[in-house]
Structures are given as C-alpha cells and as structure tokens.
mmCIF file of C-alpha atoms in Angstrom:
data_model
loop_
_atom_site.group_PDB
_atom_site.id
_atom_site.type_symbol
_atom_site.label_atom_id
_atom_site.label_comp_id
_atom_site.label_asym_id
_atom_site.label_seq_id
_atom_site.Cartn_x
_atom_site.Cartn_y
_atom_site.Cartn_z
ATOM 1 C CA MET A 18 145.227 63.601 107.404
ATOM 2 C CA ARG A 19 147.534 62.742 104.531
ATOM 3 C CA ILE A 20 145.464 62.711 101.356
ATOM 4 C CA TRP A 21 146.558 61.461 97.950
ATOM 5 C CA VAL A 22 144.973 62.885 94.782
ATOM 6 C CA ASP A 23 145.718 61.471 91.323
ATOM 7 C CA ILE A 24 145.032 63.749 88.338
ATOM 8 C CA SER A 25 145.529 61.906 85.053
ATOM 9 C CA ASN A 26 143.680 64.099 82.524
ATOM 10 C CA SER A 27 143.122 67.807 81.849
ATOM 11 C CA PRO A 28 139.455 68.110 83.018
ATOM 12 C CA GLN A 29 140.406 66.720 86.429
ATOM 13 C CA VAL A 30 142.503 69.814 87.180
ATOM 14 C CA PRO A 31 139.565 72.255 87.546
ATOM 15 C CA PHE A 32 137.585 69.567 89.379
ATOM 16 C CA PHE A 33 140.198 69.124 92.088
ATOM 17 C CA ARG A 34 141.574 72.658 92.335
ATOM 18 C CA PRO A 35 138.848 73.979 94.742
ATOM 19 C CA LEU A 36 138.750 70.668 96.628
ATOM 20 C CA ILE A 37 142.499 70.742 97.239
ATOM 21 C CA SER A 38 142.201 74.333 98.487
ATOM 22 C CA LEU A 39 139.455 73.295 100.925
ATOM 23 C CA LEU A 40 141.471 70.324 102.146
ATOM 24 C CA GLU A 41 144.493 72.503 102.815
ATOM 25 C CA GLU A 42 142.316 75.098 104.559
ATOM 26 C CA ARG A 43 141.136 72.303 106.855
ATOM 27 C CA GLY A 44 144.732 71.482 107.704
ATOM 28 C CA HIS A 45 145.212 68.322 105.629
ATOM 29 C CA ASP A 46 148.458 67.383 103.878
ATOM 30 C CA VAL A 47 147.590 66.867 100.187
ATOM 31 C CA ARG A 48 149.895 65.217 97.665
ATOM 32 C CA VAL A 49 149.091 65.187 93.942
ATOM 33 C CA THR A 50 150.347 62.709 91.360
ATOM 34 C CA THR A 51 149.823 63.082 87.615
ATOM 35 C CA ARG A 52 151.011 61.815 84.243
ATOM 36 C CA GLU A 53 152.203 63.431 81.025
ATOM 37 C CA TYR A 54 149.026 63.535 78.957
ATOM 38 C CA ALA A 55 147.229 66.270 77.004
ATOM 39 C CA GLN A 56 147.523 69.599 78.891
ATOM 40 C CA THR A 57 147.354 68.034 82.364
ATOM 41 C CA VAL A 58 150.813 69.026 83.580
ATOM 42 C CA GLU A 59 150.586 72.454 81.918
ATOM 43 C CA LEU A 60 147.270 73.156 83.668
ATOM 44 C CA LEU A 61 148.597 72.046 87.047
ATOM 45 C CA ARG A 62 151.480 74.487 86.610
ATOM 46 C CA LEU A 63 149.149 77.228 85.340
ATOM 47 C CA HIS A 64 146.988 76.937 88.459
ATOM 48 C CA GLY A 65 149.897 76.549 90.875
ATOM 49 C CA VAL A 66 149.053 72.997 91.993
ATOM 50 C CA ALA A 67 152.122 71.202 93.330
ATOM 51 C CA HIS A 68 152.408 67.768 91.733
ATOM 52 C CA GLU A 69 154.676 64.869 90.861
ATOM 53 C CA ALA A 70 154.532 63.012 87.536
ATOM 54 C CA VAL A 71 154.434 59.278 88.216
ATOM 55 C CA GLY A 72 154.569 56.511 85.636
ATOM 56 C CA PRO A 73 154.565 56.499 81.831
ATOM 57 C CA ARG A 74 152.743 58.742 79.394
ATOM 58 C CA HIS A 75 149.315 57.871 78.019
ATOM 59 C CA GLY A 76 149.287 54.550 76.164
ATOM 60 C CA GLY A 77 147.721 55.898 72.965
ATOM 61 C CA ALA A 78 144.543 54.945 71.155
ATOM 62 C CA ARG A 79 144.993 51.156 70.995
ATOM 63 C CA ALA A 80 143.728 48.927 73.799
ATOM 64 C CA THR A 81 147.028 47.019 73.903
ATOM 65 C CA GLY A 82 149.023 50.218 74.375
ATOM 66 C CA LYS A 83 146.654 51.373 77.102
ATOM 67 C CA ALA A 84 146.959 48.039 78.916
ATOM 68 C CA ARG A 85 150.766 48.129 78.874
ATOM 69 C CA ALA A 86 150.849 51.741 80.058
ATOM 70 C CA MET A 87 148.329 50.993 82.798
ATOM 71 C CA ALA A 88 150.357 48.037 84.114
ATOM 72 C CA ARG A 89 153.478 50.202 84.259
ATOM 73 C CA ARG A 90 151.655 53.087 85.926
ATOM 74 C CA LEU A 91 150.068 50.824 88.529
ATOM 75 C CA ARG A 92 153.530 49.635 89.541
ATOM 76 C CA ALA A 93 154.861 53.203 89.616
ATOM 77 C CA LEU A 94 151.943 54.497 91.705
ATOM 78 C CA ARG A 95 152.315 51.625 94.144
ATOM 79 C CA ARG A 96 156.017 52.403 94.582
ATOM 80 C CA TYR A 97 155.152 56.071 95.092
ATOM 81 C CA ALA A 98 152.479 55.445 97.735
ATOM 82 C CA ARG A 99 154.097 52.638 99.688
ATOM 83 C CA GLY A 100 155.430 53.942 102.982
ATOM 84 C CA ARG A 101 153.819 57.401 102.711
ATOM 85 C CA ALA A 102 151.031 56.514 105.164
ATOM 86 C CA PHE A 103 148.193 58.021 103.192
ATOM 87 C CA ASP A 104 144.847 58.079 105.001
ATOM 88 C CA LEU A 105 142.698 58.563 101.895
ATOM 89 C CA ALA A 106 143.006 58.496 98.082
ATOM 90 C CA LEU A 107 140.825 60.601 95.754
ATOM 91 C CA SER A 108 140.352 60.548 91.981
ATOM 92 C CA HIS A 109 137.950 61.603 89.258
ATOM 93 C CA ALA A 110 137.896 58.993 86.460
ATOM 94 C CA SER A 111 141.497 58.049 87.264
ATOM 95 C CA HIS A 112 140.790 54.339 87.742
ATOM 96 C CA GLU A 113 144.377 53.401 88.502
ATOM 97 C CA LEU A 114 144.298 55.172 91.870
ATOM 98 C CA PRO A 115 141.560 53.046 93.518
ATOM 99 C CA LEU A 116 143.248 49.890 92.228
ATOM 100 C CA VAL A 117 146.536 50.831 93.900
ATOM 101 C CA ALA A 118 144.796 52.194 96.989
ATOM 102 C CA ARG A 119 142.926 48.929 97.497
ATOM 103 C CA SER A 120 146.132 46.910 97.195
ATOM 104 C CA LEU A 121 147.660 49.122 99.916
ATOM 105 C CA ARG A 122 144.479 49.126 102.045
ATOM 106 C CA ILE A 123 143.938 52.876 101.636
ATOM 107 C CA PRO A 124 140.269 53.997 101.564
ATOM 108 C CA SER A 125 139.474 55.657 98.245
ATOM 109 C CA SER A 126 136.770 57.686 96.512
ATOM 110 C CA TYR A 127 136.279 57.381 92.768
ATOM 111 C CA ALA A 128 134.165 60.051 91.048
ATOM 112 C CA PHE A 129 132.943 60.333 87.472
ATOM 113 C CA ASP A 130 130.058 61.852 85.519
ATOM 114 C CA TYR A 131 130.076 59.869 82.251
ATOM 115 C CA GLU A 132 128.991 56.296 82.828
ATOM 116 C CA PHE A 133 129.745 54.739 79.439
ATOM 117 C CA ALA A 134 133.540 54.714 79.784
ATOM 118 C CA THR A 135 132.897 51.166 80.934
ATOM 119 C CA ALA A 136 136.395 49.696 80.663
ATOM 120 C CA GLN A 137 137.892 52.083 83.203
ATOM 121 C CA HIS A 138 134.824 52.428 85.428
ATOM 122 C CA ARG A 139 134.431 48.680 85.959
ATOM 123 C CA LEU A 140 137.920 48.709 87.435
ATOM 124 C CA GLY A 141 137.559 51.935 89.396
ATOM 125 C CA CYS A 142 134.087 51.221 90.800
ATOM 126 C CA ARG A 143 134.922 47.738 92.003
ATOM 127 C CA ALA A 144 138.182 48.790 93.643
ATOM 128 C CA ALA A 145 136.995 52.036 95.274
ATOM 129 C CA THR A 146 135.561 52.335 98.759
ATOM 130 C CA ARG A 147 133.146 55.035 97.649
ATOM 131 C CA VAL A 148 131.770 56.000 94.203
ATOM 132 C CA VAL A 149 130.658 59.640 93.824
ATOM 133 C CA VAL A 150 128.432 60.557 90.859
ATOM 134 C CA PRO A 151 125.771 63.082 89.772
ATOM 135 C CA ASP A 152 122.253 62.142 90.777
ATOM 136 C CA ALA A 153 121.246 62.084 87.077
ATOM 137 C CA ILE A 154 122.930 58.695 86.529
ATOM 138 C CA PRO A 155 120.447 55.831 87.137
ATOM 139 C CA GLN A 156 121.486 53.150 89.600
ATOM 140 C CA ASP A 157 121.005 50.350 87.065
ATOM 141 C CA ARG A 158 123.805 51.830 84.937
ATOM 142 C CA LEU A 159 126.043 51.928 88.000
ATOM 143 C CA ASP A 160 125.162 48.337 88.934
ATOM 144 C CA ARG A 161 126.596 47.190 85.586
ATOM 145 C CA LEU A 162 129.882 48.865 86.554
ATOM 146 C CA GLY A 163 130.082 47.171 89.947
ATOM 147 C CA ALA A 164 129.018 50.265 91.922
ATOM 148 C CA ARG A 165 126.327 48.871 94.190
ATOM 149 C CA SER A 166 124.037 51.413 95.816
ATOM 150 C CA SER A 167 125.599 50.990 99.273
ATOM 151 C CA LYS A 168 128.922 52.455 98.072
ATOM 152 C CA VAL A 169 127.427 55.187 95.863
ATOM 153 C CA ARG A 170 127.079 58.789 97.003
ATOM 154 C CA ARG A 171 125.291 61.330 94.789
ATOM 155 C CA TYR A 172 125.388 65.091 94.315
ATOM 156 C CA PRO A 173 122.746 67.283 92.647
ATOM 157 C CA GLY A 174 123.445 69.220 89.476
ATOM 158 C CA LEU A 175 126.707 69.353 87.503
ATOM 159 C CA LYS A 176 130.194 68.961 88.929
ATOM 160 C CA GLU A 177 131.067 72.152 87.031
ATOM 161 C CA GLU A 178 128.588 74.090 89.176
ATOM 162 C CA TYR A 179 130.670 73.221 92.250
ATOM 163 C CA VAL A 180 133.974 73.944 90.514
ATOM 164 C CA LEU A 181 132.817 77.420 89.398
ATOM 165 C CA ARG A 182 131.858 78.673 92.875
ATOM 166 C CA GLY A 183 133.611 82.017 93.366
ATOM 167 C CA PHE A 184 134.806 82.064 89.739
ATOM 168 C CA THR A 185 135.534 85.415 88.094
ATOM 169 C CA ALA A 186 136.419 85.414 84.410
ATOM 170 C CA ASP A 187 139.803 86.964 83.589
ATOM 171 C CA ALA A 188 139.753 89.062 80.413
ATOM 172 C CA GLY A 189 143.514 88.648 80.216
ATOM 173 C CA VAL A 190 142.978 85.428 78.274
ATOM 174 C CA LEU A 191 141.438 87.439 75.429
ATOM 175 C CA ALA A 192 144.392 89.810 75.331
ATOM 176 C CA SER A 193 146.893 86.945 75.439
ATOM 177 C CA LEU A 194 145.305 85.450 72.318
ATOM 178 C CA ARG A 195 144.926 88.877 70.642
ATOM 179 C CA LEU A 196 141.227 88.355 70.043
ATOM 180 C CA ASP A 197 138.954 90.962 68.480
ATOM 181 C CA ARG A 198 135.992 91.341 70.855
ATOM 182 C CA ASN A 199 133.837 92.827 68.095
ATOM 183 C CA ARG A 200 133.765 89.489 66.262
ATOM 184 C CA VAL A 201 131.706 86.456 67.263
ATOM 185 C CA LEU A 202 133.900 84.389 69.573
ATOM 186 C CA VAL A 203 133.494 80.624 69.214
ATOM 187 C CA VAL A 204 135.429 78.162 71.377
ATOM 188 C CA VAL A 205 135.913 74.714 69.866
ATOM 189 C CA ARG A 206 137.179 71.617 71.689
ATOM 190 C CA THR A 207 138.494 68.655 69.709
ATOM 191 C CA PRO A 208 137.213 65.060 70.026
ATOM 192 C CA PRO A 209 138.899 62.723 72.547
ATOM 193 C CA ASP A 210 140.519 60.707 69.765
ATOM 194 C CA VAL A 211 142.612 58.519 72.060
ATOM 195 C CA SER A 212 139.712 57.509 74.338
ATOM 196 C CA LEU A 213 138.332 53.971 74.107
ATOM 197 C CA TYR A 214 134.795 55.309 74.484
ATOM 198 C CA HIS A 215 135.188 57.529 71.385
ATOM 199 C CA ARG A 216 135.635 54.862 68.735
ATOM 200 C CA HIS A 217 133.694 56.179 65.758
ATOM 201 C CA GLY A 218 135.302 58.930 63.746
ATOM 202 C CA SER A 219 133.092 61.623 62.246
ATOM 203 C CA PRO A 220 133.676 64.282 59.582
ATOM 204 C CA LEU A 221 131.463 66.700 61.539
ATOM 205 C CA PHE A 222 134.274 68.262 63.556
ATOM 206 C CA ALA A 223 136.310 68.951 60.407
ATOM 207 C CA ASP A 224 133.226 70.495 58.789
ATOM 208 C CA VAL A 225 132.761 72.748 61.822
ATOM 209 C CA LEU A 226 136.362 73.959 61.605
ATOM 210 C CA GLU A 227 136.041 74.648 57.878
ATOM 211 C CA ARG A 228 132.851 76.657 58.290
ATOM 212 C CA LEU A 229 133.968 78.682 61.297
ATOM 213 C CA GLY A 230 137.542 79.138 60.164
ATOM 214 C CA ARG A 231 136.469 80.899 56.965
ATOM 215 C CA GLU A 232 133.844 83.223 58.494
ATOM 216 C CA PRO A 233 135.279 86.780 58.512
ATOM 217 C CA ALA A 234 132.901 87.904 61.292
ATOM 218 C CA VAL A 235 134.041 85.047 63.547
ATOM 219 C CA GLN A 236 137.104 84.265 65.603
ATOM 220 C CA VAL A 237 137.306 80.622 66.561
ATOM 221 C CA VAL A 238 139.689 79.429 69.251
ATOM 222 C CA ALA A 239 140.394 75.715 68.846
ATOM 223 C CA LEU A 240 141.583 73.895 71.953
ATOM 224 C CA PRO A 241 143.300 70.641 70.912
ATOM 225 C CA ARG A 242 143.916 67.781 73.334
ATOM 226 C CA THR A 243 147.219 66.575 71.872
ATOM 227 C CA ALA A 244 150.178 67.910 69.917
ATOM 228 C CA GLU A 245 149.055 65.819 66.937
ATOM 229 C CA GLN A 246 145.637 67.476 66.943
ATOM 230 C CA ARG A 247 147.252 70.910 67.219
ATOM 231 C CA ALA A 248 149.438 70.240 64.164
ATOM 232 C CA ALA A 249 146.516 68.864 62.144
ATOM 233 C CA ILE A 250 144.325 71.886 62.888
ATOM 234 C CA ARG A 251 147.066 74.363 62.032
ATOM 235 C CA SER A 252 147.756 72.588 58.748
ATOM 236 C CA ARG A 253 144.290 73.671 57.544
ATOM 237 C CA ASP A 254 145.525 77.292 57.468
ATOM 238 C CA LEU A 255 142.104 78.773 58.233
ATOM 239 C CA PRO A 256 142.123 82.602 58.451
ATOM 240 C CA SER A 257 139.671 82.969 61.365
ATOM 241 C CA LEU A 258 141.254 80.218 63.455
ATOM 242 C CA VAL A 259 143.387 80.738 66.573
ATOM 243 C CA VAL A 260 145.204 77.778 68.138
ATOM 244 C CA PRO A 261 146.924 78.512 71.482
ATOM 245 C CA GLU A 262 150.529 77.400 71.823
ATOM 246 C CA GLN A 263 149.954 76.011 75.312
ATOM 247 C CA ALA A 264 147.332 75.443 77.998
ATOM 248 C CA ILE A 265 145.254 78.534 78.783
ATOM 249 C CA ASP A 266 142.564 79.646 81.228
ATOM 250 C CA ALA A 267 139.817 77.855 79.305
ATOM 251 C CA GLN A 268 137.113 78.621 81.875
ATOM 252 C CA SER A 269 137.598 82.351 81.388
ATOM 253 C CA LEU A 270 137.687 81.914 77.617
ATOM 254 C CA VAL A 271 134.377 80.014 77.705
ATOM 255 C CA ALA A 272 132.844 82.683 79.950
ATOM 256 C CA PHE A 273 133.574 85.366 77.321
ATOM 257 C CA ALA A 274 132.561 83.189 74.353
ATOM 258 C CA ASP A 275 129.436 83.711 72.291
ATOM 259 C CA LEU A 276 129.259 80.009 71.446
ATOM 260 C CA VAL A 277 130.968 76.749 72.405
ATOM 261 C CA VAL A 278 131.207 73.652 70.205
ATOM 262 C CA SER A 279 132.809 70.686 71.923
ATOM 263 C CA ALA A 280 133.162 66.967 71.363
ATOM 264 C CA GLY A 281 133.949 66.427 75.026
ATOM 265 C CA GLY A 282 131.907 66.675 78.179
ATOM 266 C CA THR A 283 133.501 69.008 80.717
ATOM 267 C CA MET A 284 133.716 72.072 78.491
ATOM 268 C CA ASN A 285 130.103 71.572 77.378
ATOM 269 C CA ARG A 286 128.932 71.552 80.976
ATOM 270 C CA GLU A 287 131.137 74.516 81.909
ATOM 271 C CA ALA A 288 129.401 76.445 79.144
ATOM 272 C CA VAL A 289 125.987 75.339 80.452
ATOM 273 C CA ALA A 290 126.867 76.471 83.981
ATOM 274 C CA LEU A 291 128.160 79.795 82.638
ATOM 275 C CA GLY A 292 125.054 80.386 80.521
ATOM 276 C CA VAL A 293 126.902 80.183 77.187
ATOM 277 C CA PRO A 294 125.124 78.592 74.174
ATOM 278 C CA VAL A 295 126.728 75.210 73.481
ATOM 279 C CA TYR A 296 126.574 72.417 70.916
ATOM 280 C CA THR A 297 127.957 68.913 71.382
ATOM 281 C CA THR A 298 129.544 66.956 68.538
ATOM 282 C CA PHE A 299 130.195 63.908 70.726
ATOM 283 C CA ALA A 300 130.016 60.857 68.455
ATOM 284 C CA GLU A 301 129.243 58.206 71.079
ATOM 285 C CA ARG A 302 126.275 57.568 73.359
ATOM 286 C CA LEU A 303 125.460 60.535 75.568
ATOM 287 C CA GLY A 304 125.605 59.940 79.315
ATOM 288 C CA ALA A 305 122.688 60.611 81.635
ATOM 289 C CA VAL A 306 123.943 64.087 82.582
ATOM 290 C CA ASP A 307 124.109 65.281 78.974
ATOM 291 C CA GLU A 308 120.826 63.536 78.144
ATOM 292 C CA SER A 309 119.129 65.622 80.824
ATOM 293 C CA LEU A 310 120.752 68.827 79.550
ATOM 294 C CA VAL A 311 119.546 68.092 76.005
ATOM 295 C CA ARG A 312 116.018 67.441 77.272
ATOM 296 C CA ASP A 313 116.084 70.762 79.121
ATOM 297 C CA GLY A 314 117.336 72.625 76.038
ATOM 298 C CA ARG A 315 120.579 73.656 77.776
ATOM 299 C CA LEU A 316 122.755 71.577 75.431
ATOM 300 C CA ARG A 317 122.155 71.100 71.710
ATOM 301 C CA VAL A 318 123.293 68.133 69.612
ATOM 302 C CA LEU A 319 124.942 69.318 66.405
ATOM 303 C CA ARG A 320 124.161 67.242 63.315
ATOM 304 C CA SER A 321 125.573 69.566 60.649
ATOM 305 C CA ALA A 322 127.942 72.541 60.612
ATOM 306 C CA ALA A 323 125.233 74.471 58.773
ATOM 307 C CA GLU A 324 123.078 74.382 61.939
ATOM 308 C CA LEU A 325 125.450 76.629 63.883
ATOM 309 C CA GLU A 326 123.854 79.920 64.901
ATOM 310 C CA LEU A 327 126.584 82.559 64.886
ATOM 311 C CA ALA A 328 125.700 85.729 66.779
ATOM 312 C CA LYS A 329 127.011 87.870 69.599
ATOM 313 C CA ARG A 330 125.500 87.079 72.981
ATOM 314 C CA ALA A 331 123.104 89.782 74.111
ATOM 315 C CA ARG A 332 123.945 89.589 77.803
ATOM 316 C CA THR A 333 126.036 87.842 80.399
ATOM 317 C CA ILE A 334 124.204 85.339 82.598
ATOM 318 C CA GLU A 335 125.166 84.864 86.240
ATOM 319 C CA PRO A 336 126.773 81.410 86.561
ATOM 320 C CA THR A 337 124.890 78.623 88.306
ATOM 321 C CA THR A 338 127.124 77.515 91.189
ATOM 322 C CA ARG A 339 127.029 75.259 94.248
ATOM 323 C CA ASP A 340 129.135 74.829 97.385
ATOM 324 C CA PRO A 341 132.231 72.680 96.649
ATOM 325 C CA ALA A 342 132.347 71.668 100.317
ATOM 326 C CA VAL A 343 129.301 69.476 99.632
ATOM 327 C CA LEU A 344 131.199 67.658 96.901
ATOM 328 C CA LEU A 345 134.309 67.339 99.048
ATOM 329 C CA ASP A 346 132.397 65.851 101.981
ATOM 330 C CA LEU A 347 130.966 63.177 99.688
ATOM 331 C CA MET A 348 134.499 62.302 98.599
ATOM 332 C CA LEU A 349 135.632 62.178 102.235
ATOM 333 C CA SER A 350 132.810 59.770 103.083
ATOM 334 C CA ALA A 351 135.102 56.912 102.059
ATOM 335 C CA LEU A 352 136.467 57.193 105.595
ATOM 336 C CA ASP A 353 133.028 56.289 107.049
ATOM 337 C CA ARG A 354 133.397 52.533 106.654
#
C-alpha cells in the first residue's frame, strides 16, 4: 500500500517513528509530509525520517493567522496528494490531513490524546474515517467532537508506552550538552504559547526557571518550542541553565533526568513511562489521560516553584512499554469500512 503520514508538530515525530518502521517492514510505501514549525523538521532529520515540507509555516498565536495558514496548507496538501494514489492517510492531531483525505476520498485515521483542543479535533474527527484515542477519554467528550463511537478505536495505557518499546537511552546526549552528572538534572519544557488551547498565561513557568536556574546543585536543561522562547529564556542569564542550540534526543535526556517539569503533555507522559518524577505546569484544563495520572500519583500538578523537590533519583526504573503493532493496527483499521 501507499500510505501518507502528515507530521505537523514535534511530538508527532516520536509517535510515528516506530509506526513508520513497522509499515516499511511490512512492505508498504510510506510518504511523510510536514511543515516548518517548532523542532519538527529538525527532529525528522535527527531520526532519519524522509519527509517533504508542504505548505506555509505555523500561523502564529492568533486565530485569524491560524485560519489563513490552514487554508493555504489545505490547498498545498491537496496539490501534493492529488495523483499519488494513496491508499491510506494517517495523522496524530494533524487535523488538516483528514480534511484533505476526505476531499480526495482517501480513508484516514486521526489520533490524539488530549481532547480539549476542540477547534482542531472537531474538524479532524468529523473528516476522519477512524478516530484512535486512549481508552481513558470518555465517549461523551468524543461525541462533542463529532467522533461517534462507531468510528472510535481505543488503546490501553499511554501512547508513549508504545513509542518507547525497545528504547535504550543514549548517554551521548549528556556529553553533547556538557552536563555534570553529579548535579541534579532537571528537564524543563516550555508552555505551548502559540496553541489555541493554551490561552491563559501564567507566571509559574518563569518562577520555575528563576528558582532552578540559580540553584548551584542543579543543572536545568530548558527545551523551548520556538526561537522566540529560546531567546527569552537565554536573556535571563541564569547560571545553572542550559538551552540547546537545536533539537536533541529528548527521550534520552528525560530518561537520565532526576526530575521533569513540563507545560506540555507528551514529555510529561514520556517521563511517567520512564519512571521519572514529573510535575505539570499546564495552565488549561487537564485531559482525561493526565487526570488519571494525577489520580494515580504518577503526575503531580505544580502550583508553586517552591514545591519542587530537588534530589538525585535513587534508582532507574524499567520503562513501561507496549507493542506498537497494536497501535498501528488500530490506525490501519480505517481500511475496514
């Protein structure tokens, strides 16, 4: 089969990397499209995923800019796909792909694990042939997005548990950043400032940087999403702060960390799967997956920078992993119409 995958944001790269490998092992021809946004293209290059950038860059934080960029990208994706005879289209939270696929009568699967990005999911869920989500998300929340139960397929656990199957952390990432392994290593991920679902700014993240960045027993690696965030963090001139110049092997970095503090979702759940203590500073409503992790004590909600417990981890925990073939087969179920 000829299979089209659209990867429009950085967290989608680790999600699709093992699935693309499985598809190619099964003899399928996989083509990947992407866009210039955050570290998406850098990560695709880092992991050796062949790709083609299609359409404009991200439309920015304003709804009007997003709408214009989406209209242009829809046209570009349609031009790209027309005549290529794709049998199936796959995406994770890239809502533009199912819209184009439906217009070209290509079956599509649309996956996501945070249900309150309603603007994009209402488009993606309605257009897709199949919607693939964690079993933690209640059906009534999916109904509001247009994902009726007959098109929904569910997987147990976290998507990160499937992505991490066979993962071995590479200590080279520590050497590349010149980190001192005797100090407490904290990995910090910035808020998704340009996302519509992250509307309410909070001083908490800045407070976290100030506290960690001035602790002599700590090394904090801050992973910004945009060039603007990178420049703003560096301007603070914090002595314990390291800001990578480009995209890095973040999964390995998290695996060696003593603590993770993230305003996003994927890195939080990677830390959970890897057994690393993790706080969330996410300022919006938590999705069902993170709600369940908080209830189980596997994810902590940070209210104040003073709450951070800074200590070396006593031991390494074996990651919780699952078979990515299970996840892939759910995505391929769009062909069973």
